[in-house]
XYZ file of C-alpha atoms in Angstrom:
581
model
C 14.064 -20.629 47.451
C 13.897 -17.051 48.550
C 16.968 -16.603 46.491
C 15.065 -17.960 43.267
C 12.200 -15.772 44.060
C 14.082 -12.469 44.012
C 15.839 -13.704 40.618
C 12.419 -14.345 39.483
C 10.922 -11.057 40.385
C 13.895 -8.857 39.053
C 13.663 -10.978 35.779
C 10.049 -10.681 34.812
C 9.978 -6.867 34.066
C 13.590 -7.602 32.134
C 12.247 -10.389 30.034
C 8.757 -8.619 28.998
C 10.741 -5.226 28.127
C 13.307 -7.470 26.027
C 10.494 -9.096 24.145
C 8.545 -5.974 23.852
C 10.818 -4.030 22.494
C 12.065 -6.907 19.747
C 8.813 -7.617 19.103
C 8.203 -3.745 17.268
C 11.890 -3.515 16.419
C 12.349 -6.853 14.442
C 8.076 -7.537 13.646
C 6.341 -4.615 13.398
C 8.257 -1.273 12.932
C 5.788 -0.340 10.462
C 3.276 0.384 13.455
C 6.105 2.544 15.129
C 6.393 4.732 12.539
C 2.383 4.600 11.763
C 2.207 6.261 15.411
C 4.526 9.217 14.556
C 3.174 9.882 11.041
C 0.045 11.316 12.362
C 0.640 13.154 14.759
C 2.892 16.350 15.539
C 4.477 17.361 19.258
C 5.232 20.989 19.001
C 7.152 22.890 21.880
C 5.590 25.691 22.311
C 2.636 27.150 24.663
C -0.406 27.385 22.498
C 0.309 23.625 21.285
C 0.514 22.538 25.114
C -3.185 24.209 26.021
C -4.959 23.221 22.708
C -3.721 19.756 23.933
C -3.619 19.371 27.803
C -6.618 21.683 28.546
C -9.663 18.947 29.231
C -10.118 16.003 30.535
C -7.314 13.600 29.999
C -5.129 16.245 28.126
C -2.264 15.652 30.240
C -2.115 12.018 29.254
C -2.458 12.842 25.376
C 0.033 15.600 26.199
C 2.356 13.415 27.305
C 1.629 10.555 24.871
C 2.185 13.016 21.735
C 5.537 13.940 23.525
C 6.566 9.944 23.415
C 4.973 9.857 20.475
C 7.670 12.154 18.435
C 10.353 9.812 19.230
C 8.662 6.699 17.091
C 10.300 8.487 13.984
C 12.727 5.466 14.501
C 12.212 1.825 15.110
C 14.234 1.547 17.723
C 13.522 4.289 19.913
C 9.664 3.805 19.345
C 10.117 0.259 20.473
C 12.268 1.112 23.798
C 9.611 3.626 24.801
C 7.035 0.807 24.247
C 8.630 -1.227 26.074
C 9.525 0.952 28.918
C 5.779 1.837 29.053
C 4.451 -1.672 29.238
C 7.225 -2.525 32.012
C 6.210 0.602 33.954
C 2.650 -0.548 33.890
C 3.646 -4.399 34.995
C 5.845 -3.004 37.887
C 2.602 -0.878 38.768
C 0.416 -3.425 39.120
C 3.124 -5.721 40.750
C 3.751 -2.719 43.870
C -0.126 -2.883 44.252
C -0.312 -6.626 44.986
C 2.654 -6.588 46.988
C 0.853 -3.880 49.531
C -2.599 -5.996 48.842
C -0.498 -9.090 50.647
C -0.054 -10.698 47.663
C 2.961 -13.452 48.086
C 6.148 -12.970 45.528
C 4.977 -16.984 43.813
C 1.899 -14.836 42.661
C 3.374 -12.053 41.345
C 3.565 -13.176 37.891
C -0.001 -11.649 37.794
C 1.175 -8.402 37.402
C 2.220 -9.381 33.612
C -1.743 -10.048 32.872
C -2.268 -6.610 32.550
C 0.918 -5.578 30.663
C 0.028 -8.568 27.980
C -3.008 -6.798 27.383
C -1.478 -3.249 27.193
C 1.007 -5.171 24.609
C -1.635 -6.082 22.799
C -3.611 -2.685 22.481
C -0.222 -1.140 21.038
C -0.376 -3.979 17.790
C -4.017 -1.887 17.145
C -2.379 1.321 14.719
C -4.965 3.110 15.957
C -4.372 3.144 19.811
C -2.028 5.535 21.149
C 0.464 6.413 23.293
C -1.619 8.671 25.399
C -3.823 5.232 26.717
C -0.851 3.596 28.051
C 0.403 7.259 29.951
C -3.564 7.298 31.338
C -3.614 4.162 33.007
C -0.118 4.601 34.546
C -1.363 8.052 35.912
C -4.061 6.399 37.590
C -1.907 3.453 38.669
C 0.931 6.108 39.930
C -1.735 8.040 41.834
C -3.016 4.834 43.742
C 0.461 4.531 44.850
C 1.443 7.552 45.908
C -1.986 8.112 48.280
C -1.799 4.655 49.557
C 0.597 5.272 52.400
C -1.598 7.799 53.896
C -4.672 5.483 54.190
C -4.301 5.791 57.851
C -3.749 9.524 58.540
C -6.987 11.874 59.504
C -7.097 13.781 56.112
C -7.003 11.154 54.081
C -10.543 10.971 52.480
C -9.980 14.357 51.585
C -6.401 13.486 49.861
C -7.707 11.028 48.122
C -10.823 13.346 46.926
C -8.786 15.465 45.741
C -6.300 13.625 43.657
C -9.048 11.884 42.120
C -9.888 15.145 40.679
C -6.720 15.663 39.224
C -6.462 12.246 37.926
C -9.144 13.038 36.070
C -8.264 16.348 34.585
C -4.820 14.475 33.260
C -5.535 10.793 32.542
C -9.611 11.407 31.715
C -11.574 7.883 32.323
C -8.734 6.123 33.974
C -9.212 8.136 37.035
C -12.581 5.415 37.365
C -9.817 2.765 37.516
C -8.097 4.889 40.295
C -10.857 5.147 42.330
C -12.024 1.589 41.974
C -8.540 0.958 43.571
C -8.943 3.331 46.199
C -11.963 1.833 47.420
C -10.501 -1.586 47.238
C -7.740 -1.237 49.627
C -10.366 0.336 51.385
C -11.811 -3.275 51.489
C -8.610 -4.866 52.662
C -8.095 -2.780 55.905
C -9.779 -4.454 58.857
C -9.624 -1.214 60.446
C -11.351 1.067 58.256
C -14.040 -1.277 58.150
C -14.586 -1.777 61.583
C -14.392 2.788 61.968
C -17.452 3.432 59.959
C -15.531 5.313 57.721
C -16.292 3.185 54.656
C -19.453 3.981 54.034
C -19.175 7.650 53.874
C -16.191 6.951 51.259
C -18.064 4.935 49.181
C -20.245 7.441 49.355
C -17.911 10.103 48.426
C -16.539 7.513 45.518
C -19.982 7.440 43.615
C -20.051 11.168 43.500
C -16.933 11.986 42.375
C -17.553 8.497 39.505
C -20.524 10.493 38.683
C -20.017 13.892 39.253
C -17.157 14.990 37.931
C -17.774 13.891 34.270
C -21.084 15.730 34.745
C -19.318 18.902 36.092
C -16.817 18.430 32.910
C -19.894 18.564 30.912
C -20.617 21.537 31.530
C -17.546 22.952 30.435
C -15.809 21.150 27.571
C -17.585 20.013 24.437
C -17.220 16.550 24.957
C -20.190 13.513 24.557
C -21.234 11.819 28.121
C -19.705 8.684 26.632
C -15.830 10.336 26.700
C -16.026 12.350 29.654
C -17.129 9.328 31.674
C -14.647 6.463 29.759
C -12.124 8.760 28.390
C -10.836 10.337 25.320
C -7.565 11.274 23.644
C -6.275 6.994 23.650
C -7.769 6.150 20.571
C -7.610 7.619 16.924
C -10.924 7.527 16.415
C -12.388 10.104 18.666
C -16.093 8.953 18.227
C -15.317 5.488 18.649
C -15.187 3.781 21.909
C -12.537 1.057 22.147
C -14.351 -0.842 24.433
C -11.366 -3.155 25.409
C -9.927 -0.313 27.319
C -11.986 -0.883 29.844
C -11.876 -4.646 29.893
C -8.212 -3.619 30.933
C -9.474 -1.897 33.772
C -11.382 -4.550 35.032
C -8.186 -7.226 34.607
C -6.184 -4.435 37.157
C -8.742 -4.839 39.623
C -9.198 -8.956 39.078
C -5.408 -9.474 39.704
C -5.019 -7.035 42.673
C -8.554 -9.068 44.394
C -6.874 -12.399 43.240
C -3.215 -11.628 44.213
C -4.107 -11.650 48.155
C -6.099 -14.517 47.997
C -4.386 -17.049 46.378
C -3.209 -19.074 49.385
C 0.690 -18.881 51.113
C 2.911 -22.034 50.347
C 5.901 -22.917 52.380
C 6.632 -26.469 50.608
C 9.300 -25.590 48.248
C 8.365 -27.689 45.148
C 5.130 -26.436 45.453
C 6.495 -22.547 45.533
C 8.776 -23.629 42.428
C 5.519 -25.306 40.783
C 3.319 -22.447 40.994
C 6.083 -19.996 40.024
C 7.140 -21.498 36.585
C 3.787 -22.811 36.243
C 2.552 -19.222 36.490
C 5.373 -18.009 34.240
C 4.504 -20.674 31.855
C 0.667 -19.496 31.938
C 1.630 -15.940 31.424
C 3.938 -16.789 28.551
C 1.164 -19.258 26.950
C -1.798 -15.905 27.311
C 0.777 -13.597 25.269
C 1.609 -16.152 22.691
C -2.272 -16.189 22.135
C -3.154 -12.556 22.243
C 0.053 -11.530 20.427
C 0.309 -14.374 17.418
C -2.132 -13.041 15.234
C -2.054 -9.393 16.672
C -0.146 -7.894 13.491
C -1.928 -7.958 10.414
C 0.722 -8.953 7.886
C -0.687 -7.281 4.455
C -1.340 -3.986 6.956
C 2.468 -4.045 8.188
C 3.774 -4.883 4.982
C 2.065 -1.693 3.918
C 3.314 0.039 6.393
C 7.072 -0.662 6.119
C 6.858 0.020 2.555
C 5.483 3.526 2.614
C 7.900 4.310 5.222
C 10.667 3.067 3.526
C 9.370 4.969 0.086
C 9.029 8.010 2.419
C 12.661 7.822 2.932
C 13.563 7.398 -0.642
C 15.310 3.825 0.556
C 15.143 2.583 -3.246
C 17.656 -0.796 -3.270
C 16.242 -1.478 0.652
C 12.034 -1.777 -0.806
C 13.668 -4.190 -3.474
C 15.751 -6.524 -1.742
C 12.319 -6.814 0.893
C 10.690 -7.441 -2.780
C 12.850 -10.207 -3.343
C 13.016 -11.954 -0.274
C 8.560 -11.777 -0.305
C 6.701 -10.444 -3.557
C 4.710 -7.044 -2.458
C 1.141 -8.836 -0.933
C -0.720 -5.123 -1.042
C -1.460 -2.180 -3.397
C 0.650 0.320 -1.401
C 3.730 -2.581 -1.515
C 3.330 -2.620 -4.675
C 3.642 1.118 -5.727
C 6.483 1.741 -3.651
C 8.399 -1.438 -4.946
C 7.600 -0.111 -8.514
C 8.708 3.445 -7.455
C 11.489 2.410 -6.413
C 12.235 0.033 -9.530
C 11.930 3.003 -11.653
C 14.287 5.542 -9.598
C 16.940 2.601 -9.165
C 16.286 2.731 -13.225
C 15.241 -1.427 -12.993
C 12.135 -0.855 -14.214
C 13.204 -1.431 -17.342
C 14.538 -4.895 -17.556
C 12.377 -6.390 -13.999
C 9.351 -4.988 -14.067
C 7.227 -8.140 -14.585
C 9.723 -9.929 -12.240
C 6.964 -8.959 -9.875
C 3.043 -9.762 -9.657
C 1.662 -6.795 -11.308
C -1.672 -5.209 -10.343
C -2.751 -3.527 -13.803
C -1.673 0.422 -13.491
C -3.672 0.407 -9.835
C -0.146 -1.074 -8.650
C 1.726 2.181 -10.435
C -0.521 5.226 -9.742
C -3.446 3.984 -7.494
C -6.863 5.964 -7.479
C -7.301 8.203 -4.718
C -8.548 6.859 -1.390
C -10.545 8.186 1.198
C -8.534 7.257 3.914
C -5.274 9.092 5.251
C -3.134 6.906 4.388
C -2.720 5.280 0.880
C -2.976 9.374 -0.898
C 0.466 9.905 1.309
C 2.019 6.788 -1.422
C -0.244 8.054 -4.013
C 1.713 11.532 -3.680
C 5.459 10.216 -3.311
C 4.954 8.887 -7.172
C 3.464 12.131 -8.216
C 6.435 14.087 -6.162
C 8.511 12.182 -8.402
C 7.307 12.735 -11.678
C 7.235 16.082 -11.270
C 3.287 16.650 -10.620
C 3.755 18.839 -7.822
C 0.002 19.866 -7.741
C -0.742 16.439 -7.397
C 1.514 15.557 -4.875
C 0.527 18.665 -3.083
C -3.132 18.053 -3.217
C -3.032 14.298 -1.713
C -0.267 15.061 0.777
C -3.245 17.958 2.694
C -5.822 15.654 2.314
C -4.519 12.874 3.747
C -3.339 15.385 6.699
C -6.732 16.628 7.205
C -8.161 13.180 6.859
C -6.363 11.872 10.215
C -9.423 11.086 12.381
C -8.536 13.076 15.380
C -7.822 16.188 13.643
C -3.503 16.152 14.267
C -1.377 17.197 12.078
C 1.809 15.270 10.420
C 5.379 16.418 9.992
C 5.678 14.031 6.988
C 2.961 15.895 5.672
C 4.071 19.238 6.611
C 7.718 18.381 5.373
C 5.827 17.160 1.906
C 4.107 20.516 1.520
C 6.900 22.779 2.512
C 9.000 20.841 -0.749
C 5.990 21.443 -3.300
C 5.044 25.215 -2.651
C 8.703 26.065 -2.766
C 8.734 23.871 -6.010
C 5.430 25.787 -7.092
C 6.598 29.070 -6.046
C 4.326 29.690 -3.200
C 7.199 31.030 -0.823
C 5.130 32.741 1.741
C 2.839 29.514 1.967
C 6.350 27.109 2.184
C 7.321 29.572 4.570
C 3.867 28.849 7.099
C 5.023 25.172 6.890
C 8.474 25.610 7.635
C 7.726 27.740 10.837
C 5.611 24.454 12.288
C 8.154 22.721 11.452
C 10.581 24.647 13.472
C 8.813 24.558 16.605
C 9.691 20.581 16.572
C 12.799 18.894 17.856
C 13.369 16.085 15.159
C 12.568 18.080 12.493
C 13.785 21.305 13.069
C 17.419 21.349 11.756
C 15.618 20.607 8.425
C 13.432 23.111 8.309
C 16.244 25.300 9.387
C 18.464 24.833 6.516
C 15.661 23.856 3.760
C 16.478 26.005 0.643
C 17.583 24.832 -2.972
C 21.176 24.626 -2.270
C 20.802 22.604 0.576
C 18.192 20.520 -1.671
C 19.516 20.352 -5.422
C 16.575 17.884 -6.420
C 14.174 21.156 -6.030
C 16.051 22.713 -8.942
C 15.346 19.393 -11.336
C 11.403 19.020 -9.811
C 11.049 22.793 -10.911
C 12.439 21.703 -14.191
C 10.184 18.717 -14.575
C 6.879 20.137 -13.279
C 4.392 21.126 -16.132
C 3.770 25.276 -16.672
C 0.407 24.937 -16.220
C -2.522 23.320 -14.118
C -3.060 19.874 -16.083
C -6.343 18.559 -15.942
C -6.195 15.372 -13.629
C -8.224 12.124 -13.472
C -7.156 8.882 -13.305
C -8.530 8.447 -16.989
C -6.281 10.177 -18.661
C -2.910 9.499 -16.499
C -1.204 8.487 -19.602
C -1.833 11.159 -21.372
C -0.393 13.593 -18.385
C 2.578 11.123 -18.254
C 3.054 12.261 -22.211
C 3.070 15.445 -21.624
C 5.342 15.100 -18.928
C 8.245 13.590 -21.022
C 7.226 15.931 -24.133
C 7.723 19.013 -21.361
C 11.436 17.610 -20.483
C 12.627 14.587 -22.275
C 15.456 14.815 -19.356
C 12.684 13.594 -16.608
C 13.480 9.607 -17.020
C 11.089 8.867 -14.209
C 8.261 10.223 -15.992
C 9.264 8.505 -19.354
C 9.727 4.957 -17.245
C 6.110 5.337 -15.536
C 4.349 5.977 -19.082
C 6.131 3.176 -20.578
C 4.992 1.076 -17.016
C 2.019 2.416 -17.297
C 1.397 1.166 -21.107
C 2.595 -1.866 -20.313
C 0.478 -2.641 -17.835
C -2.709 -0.795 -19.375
C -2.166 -3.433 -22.091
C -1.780 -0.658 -24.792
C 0.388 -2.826 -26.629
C 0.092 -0.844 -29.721
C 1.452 2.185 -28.635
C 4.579 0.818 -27.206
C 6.867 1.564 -29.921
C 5.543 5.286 -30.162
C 5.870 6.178 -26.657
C 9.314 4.077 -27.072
C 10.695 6.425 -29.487
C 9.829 9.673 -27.030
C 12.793 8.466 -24.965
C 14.501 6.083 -26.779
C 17.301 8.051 -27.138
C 18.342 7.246 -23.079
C 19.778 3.582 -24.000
C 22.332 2.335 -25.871
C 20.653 -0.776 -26.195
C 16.397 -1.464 -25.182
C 16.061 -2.680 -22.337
C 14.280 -6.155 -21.775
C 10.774 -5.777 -20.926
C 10.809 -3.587 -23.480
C 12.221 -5.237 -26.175
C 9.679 -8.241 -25.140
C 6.327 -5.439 -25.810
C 8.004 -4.107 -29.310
C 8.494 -7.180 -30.441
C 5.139 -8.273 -28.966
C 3.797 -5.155 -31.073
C 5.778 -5.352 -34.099
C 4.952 -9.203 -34.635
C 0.898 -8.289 -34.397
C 1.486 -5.449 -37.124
C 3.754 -7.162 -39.746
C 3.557 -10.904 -39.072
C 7.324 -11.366 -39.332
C 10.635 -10.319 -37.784
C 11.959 -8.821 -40.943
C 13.035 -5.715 -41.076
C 12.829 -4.532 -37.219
C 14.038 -1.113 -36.412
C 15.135 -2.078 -33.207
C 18.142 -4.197 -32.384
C 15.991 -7.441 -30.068
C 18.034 -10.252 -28.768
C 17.435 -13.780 -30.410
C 15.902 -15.078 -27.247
C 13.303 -12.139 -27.800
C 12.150 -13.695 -30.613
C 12.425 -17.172 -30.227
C 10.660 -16.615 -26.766
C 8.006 -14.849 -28.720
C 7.562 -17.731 -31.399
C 7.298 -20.310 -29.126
C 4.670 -17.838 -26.517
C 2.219 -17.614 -29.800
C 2.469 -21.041 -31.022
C 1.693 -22.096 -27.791
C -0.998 -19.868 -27.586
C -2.857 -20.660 -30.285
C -2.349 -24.543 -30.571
C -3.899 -25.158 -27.138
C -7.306 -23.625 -25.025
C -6.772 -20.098 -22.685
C -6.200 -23.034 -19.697
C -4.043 -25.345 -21.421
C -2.083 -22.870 -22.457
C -2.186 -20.854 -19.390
C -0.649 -23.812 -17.462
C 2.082 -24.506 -19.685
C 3.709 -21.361 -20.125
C 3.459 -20.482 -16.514
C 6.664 -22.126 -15.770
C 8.538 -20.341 -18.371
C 6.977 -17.492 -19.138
C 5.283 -16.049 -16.371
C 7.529 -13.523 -15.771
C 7.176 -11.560 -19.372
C 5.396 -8.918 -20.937
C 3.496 -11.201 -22.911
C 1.983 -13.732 -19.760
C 1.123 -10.754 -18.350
C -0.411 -9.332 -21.812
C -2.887 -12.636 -21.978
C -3.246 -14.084 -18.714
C -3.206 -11.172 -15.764
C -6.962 -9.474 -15.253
């Protein structure tokens, strides 16, 4: 039995790392790289006191620091789950020296569950996770000297410093403190624990109000912390609840009763293991919001110009989400696809090409890889530093910075390229390329400089297709450009200006390409009436397809018809045309 409860113990904090870390690499990588995206570790000294200089800066220095290493799924999934096993083996060496017996220590996952679960929020960060095993480290490392003479004053004093580097969480620490406190016969019976608890309170309450008066912080986050969630104002009130579980399973661990009957010690064990594997499949089933980490992925994966990869995800699940949807059409026009599948896909009118700009900090960053592209540089510029500036808690990006290094040495704006470059270089992932960033290291400059307009073009999202014009009128050579106005009259139903725009780049293919040869017909059959006389060479089925689509159409109601040519047609120009928005 003993032997089975040493397996047990060794294989708890093996299992919950393995599941941890599959869990981000395999379900939600898009969260990983949502963590590293906004927000930027630099090594130098100004970076380190801006940062670790208050209450709790240690903690959000050290979480940024993690934090830099989530610029790939795998590695931002290992330090997860190393950080959610450190905090389970925490809590597990606390009821261990509460008396708790090794059946019960499958209460020491409770708490790691819930850390788990704060990671699947995008907007809690690293730097929570580092607090609470600061405060959990710190309850360790004083606990052997509960019984020597200068104890109180030990433990005074690292409460202090808990609080200068994991903020709130040192209330967790001292809660802790005062527990074992509790447990010991001995101090009870010396008189000493009154004066502690004494000394407790006033360091609870004091020391927040002593912060006070130095850093510009609200009572609310120099009492419960600051620097764990992305929302500085907002208070993410389940932090705490986490607290409270700590101090529930280290009371509970000790009290749960000894058993020497060996089926009962194997009963309580799996049953426990059972229970703890039941709580995560509830707090964790629904803890990823699908449409948000299909979002996610995609921008990522449009960040890194992985064209053929956003498709085949395309193909295996249509794009649920506007961002899915731009990248997936991004990519279908720089894989040059566009042309012959772009209503293989639900289409979103032109929202699902060039969406409007958004408030947020997140959707302008997609927003700008299509403008990138086309050669709006401005544009791309423009959306890339406010979505940087838009990140709640005022950090900066390196995707951004990387973004606007690229446009001002497009632009011109050396000096300003240069600014970007040197943040850059003070990273550790990202420094090589900012090292060795110049044209001939990046050809694609040369062609951007090429396909960028001379001047500043007016910009709203009402005339897009009249920017995307000028764009291929500028440099008929820029075949993205030319495939998003095409796309983009397509989808603005501008049926009758197919063929013009058509001709502006027509020259590209030896033959038109499908969806296109499905709007000119589309367009020449509501001009003439007839197929005689087309200037373009359209496959029989084109017209056939066609015939049939109209007679349809007009021998039958909008519903009638709708229903019927779903099965065949629903993937043309001309469903779209009728029976989309």
């Amino acid at each position: 039995m003993e032997h089975l409860l040493r397996y047990i113990k060794k294989a708890i904090p093996f299992v919950l790392g393995t599941a941890v870390f599959l869990f981000f690499f395999l379900y939600a990588p898009g969260l990983i790289y949502f963590q590293e995206q906004n927000q930027l570790f630099l090594y130098n000294r100004d970076y380190f006191l801006q940062t670790a200089m208050h209450p709790g800066g240690l903690a959000s220095y050290a979480g940024a620091f993690f934090t830099q290493f989530y610029a790939f799924a795998w590695s931002g999934a290992l330090l997860s789950a190393l950080l959610i096993v450190l905090a389970q083996q925490s809590v597990a060496k606390l009821l261990v020296k509460a008396g708790a017996k090794t059946e019960y220590l499958f209460l020491s996952a409770l708490p790691a569950l819930l850390l788990w679960r704060f990671l699947c929020n995008e907007n809690y960060l690293v730097a929570g996770i580092v607090a609470q095993l600061i405060s959990l480290g710190a309850v360790l490392s004083v606990l052997p000297l509960r019984h020597k003479s200068m104890y109180p004053l030990f433990a005074a004093g690292i409460a202090i410093v808990v609080y200068l580097a994991a903020g709130g969480a040192f209330l967790l620490y001292l809660a802790l403190v005062m527990l074992y406190e509790l447990y010991d016969r001995q101090m009870r019976q010396s008189g000493r624990l009154i004066p502690l608890f004494a000394v407790t309170l006033l360091l609870a309450a004091g020391l927040p109000l002593v912060a006070g008066m130095i850093f510009p912080y609200s009572s609310t986050q120099l009492f419960l912390g600051t620097g764990f969630y992305r929302y500085p104002m907002e208070n993410y009130h389940f932090q705490y609840i986490l607290w409270l579980l700590v101090i529930v399973t280290v009371i509970l661990g000790p009290w749960l009763p000894a058993v020497r009957n060996a089926r009962k010690v194997t009963a309580i064990t799996f049953g426990g293991l059972f229970l703890v594997f039941f709580l995560g499949f509830m707090l964790l089933h629904k803890a990823i919001e699908p449409s948000l980490e299909e979002a996610l992925e995609y921008d990522h994966m449009a960040s890194k110009q992985q064209w053929n990869r956003i498709i085949r995800h395309a193909d295996k699940k249509s794009p649920s989400t506007p961002i899915s949807l731009t990248c997936l059409n991004l990519a279908l026009v720089k894989t040059g696809t566009s042309e012959d599948k772009l209503f293989a896909y639900f289409q979103n009118s032109t929202e699902g090409l060039i969406p409007s700009f958004g408030g947020d900090f997140t959707s302008p960053l997609t927003t700008a890889e299509v403008f990138f592209h086309l050669g709006l540089m401005n544009e791309a510029q423009h959306y890339v530093f406010e979505a940087m500036e838009a990140i709640p808690d005022h950090q900066k990006s390196a995707r951004c910075l990387k973004r606007l290094a690229e446009t001002n040495f497009i632009n011109g704006q050396l000096g300003v390229a240069q600014k970007y470059l040197g943040l850059l270089k003070q990273t550790l992932l990202y420094r090589k390329w900012a090292l060795y960033a110049t044209e001939e290291t990046h050809p694609e400059w040369t062609l951007h400089k090429q396909y960028r307009l001379p001047g500043d073009e007016m910009f709203s999202s009402g005339n897009m297709q009249a920017i995307l014009k000028n764009l291929v009128l500028h440099n008929p050579e820029n075949l993205c450009a030319f495939r998003y106005l095409m796309a983009h009259t397509l989808l603005n139903k501008d049926w009758d200006k197919v063929s013009a725009h058509y001709a502006l780049g027509g020259m590209h293919y030896t033959s038109v390409p499908w969806t296109y040869q499905q709007a000119l017909a589309f367009e020449w059959f509501q001009k003439e009436g007839n197929f005689t006389s087309v200037p373009w060479t359209l496959d029989e089925t084109i017209i056939t397809g066609l015939q049939e689509f109209m007679k349809t159409l007009s021998g039958a109601s909008e519903q009638q018809a709708k229903f019927v040519l779903e099965k065949t047609f629903r993937h043309t120009y001309w469903y779209y045309l009728f029976f989309i928005f």
